[in-house]
PDB file of C-alpha atoms in Angstrom:
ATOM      1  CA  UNK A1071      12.711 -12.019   0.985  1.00  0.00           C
ATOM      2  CA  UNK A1072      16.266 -11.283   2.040  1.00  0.00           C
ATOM      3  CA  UNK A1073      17.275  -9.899  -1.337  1.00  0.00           C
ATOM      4  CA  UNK A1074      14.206  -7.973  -1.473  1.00  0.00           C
ATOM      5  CA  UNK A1075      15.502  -6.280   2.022  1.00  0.00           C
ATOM      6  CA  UNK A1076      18.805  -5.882   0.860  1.00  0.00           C
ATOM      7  CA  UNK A1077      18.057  -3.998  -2.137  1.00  0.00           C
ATOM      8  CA  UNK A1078      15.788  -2.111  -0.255  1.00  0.00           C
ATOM      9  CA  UNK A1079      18.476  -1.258   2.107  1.00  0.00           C
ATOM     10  CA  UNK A1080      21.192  -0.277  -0.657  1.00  0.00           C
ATOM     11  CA  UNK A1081      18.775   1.859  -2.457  1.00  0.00           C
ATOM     12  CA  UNK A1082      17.633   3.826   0.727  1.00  0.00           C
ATOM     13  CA  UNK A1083      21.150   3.980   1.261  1.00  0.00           C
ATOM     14  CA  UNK A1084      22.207   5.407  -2.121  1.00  0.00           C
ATOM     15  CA  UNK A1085      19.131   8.034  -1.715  1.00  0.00           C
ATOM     16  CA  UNK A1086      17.017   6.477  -4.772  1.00  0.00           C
ATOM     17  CA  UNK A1087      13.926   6.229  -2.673  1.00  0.00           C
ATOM     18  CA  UNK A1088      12.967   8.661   0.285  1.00  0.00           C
ATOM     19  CA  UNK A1089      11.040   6.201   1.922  1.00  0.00           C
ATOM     20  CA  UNK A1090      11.446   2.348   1.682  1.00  0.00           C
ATOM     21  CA  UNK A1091       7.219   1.979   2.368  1.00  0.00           C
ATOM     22  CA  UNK A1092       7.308   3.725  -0.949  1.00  0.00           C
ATOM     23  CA  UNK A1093       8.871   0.967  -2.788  1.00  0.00           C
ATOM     24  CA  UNK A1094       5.518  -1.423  -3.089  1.00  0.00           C
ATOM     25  CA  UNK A1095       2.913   1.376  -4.161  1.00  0.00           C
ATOM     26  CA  UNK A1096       1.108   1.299  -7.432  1.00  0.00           C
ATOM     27  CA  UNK A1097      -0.814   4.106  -8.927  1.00  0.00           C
ATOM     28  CA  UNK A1098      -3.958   3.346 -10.891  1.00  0.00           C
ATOM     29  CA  UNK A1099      -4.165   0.062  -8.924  1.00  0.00           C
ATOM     30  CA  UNK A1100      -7.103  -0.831  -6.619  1.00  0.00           C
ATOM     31  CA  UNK A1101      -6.478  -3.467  -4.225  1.00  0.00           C
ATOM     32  CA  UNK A1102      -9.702  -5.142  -2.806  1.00  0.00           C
ATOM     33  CA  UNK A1103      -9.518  -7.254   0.090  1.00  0.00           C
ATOM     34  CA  UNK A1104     -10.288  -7.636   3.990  1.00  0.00           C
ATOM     35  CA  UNK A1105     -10.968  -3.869   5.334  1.00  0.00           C
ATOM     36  CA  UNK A1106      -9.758  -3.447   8.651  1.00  0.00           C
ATOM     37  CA  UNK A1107     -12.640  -2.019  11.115  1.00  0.00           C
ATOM     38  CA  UNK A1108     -12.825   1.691  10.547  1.00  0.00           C
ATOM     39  CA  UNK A1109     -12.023   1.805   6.926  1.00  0.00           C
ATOM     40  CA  UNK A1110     -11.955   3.942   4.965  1.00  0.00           C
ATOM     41  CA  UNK A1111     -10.485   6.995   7.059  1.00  0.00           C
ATOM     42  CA  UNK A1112      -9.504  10.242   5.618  1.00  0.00           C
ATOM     43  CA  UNK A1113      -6.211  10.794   4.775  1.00  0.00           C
ATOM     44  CA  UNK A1114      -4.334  13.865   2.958  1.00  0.00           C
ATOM     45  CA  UNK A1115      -2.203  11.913   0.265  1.00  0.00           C
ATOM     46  CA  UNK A1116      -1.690   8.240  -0.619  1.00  0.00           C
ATOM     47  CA  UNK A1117       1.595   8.327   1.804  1.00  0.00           C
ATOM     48  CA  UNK A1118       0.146   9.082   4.994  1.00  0.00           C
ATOM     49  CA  UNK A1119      -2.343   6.234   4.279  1.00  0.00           C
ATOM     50  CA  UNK A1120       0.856   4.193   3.906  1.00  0.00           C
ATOM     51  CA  UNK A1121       2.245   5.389   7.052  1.00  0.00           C
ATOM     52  CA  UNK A1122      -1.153   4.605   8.757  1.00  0.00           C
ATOM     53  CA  UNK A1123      -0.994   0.972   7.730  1.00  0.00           C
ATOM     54  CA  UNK A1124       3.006   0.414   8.693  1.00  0.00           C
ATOM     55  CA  UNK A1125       1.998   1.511  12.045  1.00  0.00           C
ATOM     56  CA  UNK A1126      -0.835  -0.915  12.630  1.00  0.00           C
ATOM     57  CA  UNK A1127      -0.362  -4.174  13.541  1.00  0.00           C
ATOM     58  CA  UNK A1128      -3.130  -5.943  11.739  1.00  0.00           C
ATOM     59  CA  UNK A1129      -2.400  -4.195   8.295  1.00  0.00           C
ATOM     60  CA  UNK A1130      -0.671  -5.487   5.596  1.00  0.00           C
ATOM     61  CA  UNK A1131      -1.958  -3.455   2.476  1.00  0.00           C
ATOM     62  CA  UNK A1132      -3.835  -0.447   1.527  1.00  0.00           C
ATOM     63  CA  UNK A1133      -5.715   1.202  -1.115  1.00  0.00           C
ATOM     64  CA  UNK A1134      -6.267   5.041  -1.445  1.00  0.00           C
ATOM     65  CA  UNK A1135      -8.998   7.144  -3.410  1.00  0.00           C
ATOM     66  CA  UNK A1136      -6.922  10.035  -4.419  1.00  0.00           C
ATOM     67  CA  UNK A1137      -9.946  11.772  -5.186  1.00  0.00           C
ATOM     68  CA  UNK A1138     -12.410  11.439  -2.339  1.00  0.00           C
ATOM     69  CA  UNK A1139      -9.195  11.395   0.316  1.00  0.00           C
ATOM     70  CA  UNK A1140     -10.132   7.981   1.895  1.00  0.00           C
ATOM     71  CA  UNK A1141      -7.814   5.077   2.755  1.00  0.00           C
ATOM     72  CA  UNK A1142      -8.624   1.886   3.235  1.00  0.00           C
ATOM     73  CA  UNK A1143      -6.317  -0.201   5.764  1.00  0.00           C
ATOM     74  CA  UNK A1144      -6.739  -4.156   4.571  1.00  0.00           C
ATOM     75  CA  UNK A1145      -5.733  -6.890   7.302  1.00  0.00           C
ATOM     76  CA  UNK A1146      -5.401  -9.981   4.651  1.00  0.00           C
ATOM     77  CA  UNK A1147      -3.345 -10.168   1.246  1.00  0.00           C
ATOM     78  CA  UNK A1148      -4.538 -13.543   0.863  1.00  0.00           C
ATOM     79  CA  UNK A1149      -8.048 -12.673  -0.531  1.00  0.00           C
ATOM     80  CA  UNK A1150      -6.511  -9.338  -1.991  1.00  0.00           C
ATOM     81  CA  UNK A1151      -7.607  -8.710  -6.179  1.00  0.00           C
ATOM     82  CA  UNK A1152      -6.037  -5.893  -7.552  1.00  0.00           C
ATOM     83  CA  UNK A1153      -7.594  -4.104 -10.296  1.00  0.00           C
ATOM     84  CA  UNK A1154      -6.683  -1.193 -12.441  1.00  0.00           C
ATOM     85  CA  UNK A1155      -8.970   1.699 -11.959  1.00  0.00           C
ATOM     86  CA  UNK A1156      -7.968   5.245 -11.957  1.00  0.00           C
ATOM     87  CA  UNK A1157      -7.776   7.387  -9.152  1.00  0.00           C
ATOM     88  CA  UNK A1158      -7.167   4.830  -6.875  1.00  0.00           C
ATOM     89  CA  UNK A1159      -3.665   3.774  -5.538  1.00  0.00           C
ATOM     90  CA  UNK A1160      -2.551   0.496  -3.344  1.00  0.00           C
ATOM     91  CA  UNK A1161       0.332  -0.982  -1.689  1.00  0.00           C
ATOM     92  CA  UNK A1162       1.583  -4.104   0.257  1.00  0.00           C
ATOM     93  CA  UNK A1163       4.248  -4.293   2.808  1.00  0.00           C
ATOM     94  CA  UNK A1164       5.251  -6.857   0.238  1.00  0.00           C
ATOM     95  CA  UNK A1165       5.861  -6.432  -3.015  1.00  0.00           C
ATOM     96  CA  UNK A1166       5.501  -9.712  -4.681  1.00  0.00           C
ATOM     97  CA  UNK A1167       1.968  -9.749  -3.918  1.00  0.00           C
ATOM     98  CA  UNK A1168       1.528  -6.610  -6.338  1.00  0.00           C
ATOM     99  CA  UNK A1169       1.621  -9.331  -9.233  1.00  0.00           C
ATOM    100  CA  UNK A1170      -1.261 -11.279  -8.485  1.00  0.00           C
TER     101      UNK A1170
END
């Protein structure tokens, strides 16, 4: 975990990423899992959904329909499946559970 913060760190620092939340996102990925209690809620772009689930508590991960706008905030990685599927894209707050 502490390389994974470090590089984060030096990367944000060299300007390679804009946003470090960025770093764990997958397009064409569909992450299926717990949804927390008002999922889905619309969102303008896959980002803000991001943003939405950094700033709750209980959220870990999300998935995003960029077509129909809606994000889903998930509050467990532990049951999480993530399948390919177009027009959808996830993330995790960490980035080694994008492999499972």
């Amino acid at each position: 975990m502490m390389k994974c913060v470090q590089l984060t760190i030096v990367l944000v620092f060299l300007g390679l990423i804009c946003d470090a939340s960025e770093l764990c996102k997958q397009k064409g990925i569909r992450g299926w899992a717990k949804d927390i209690k008002g999922s889905p809620v619309s969102s303008p772009s896959s980002s803000d959904c991001i943003n939405r689930c950094v700033k709750n508590n209980a959220c870990v991960s999300m998935t995003y329909n960029m077509k129909k706008k809606d994000c889903w905030l998930k509050s467990s990685i532990k049951t999480v499946k993530w399948k390919p599927q177009a027009n959808w894209t996830s993330w995790t707050n960490n980035c080694a559970d994008l492999r499972g």
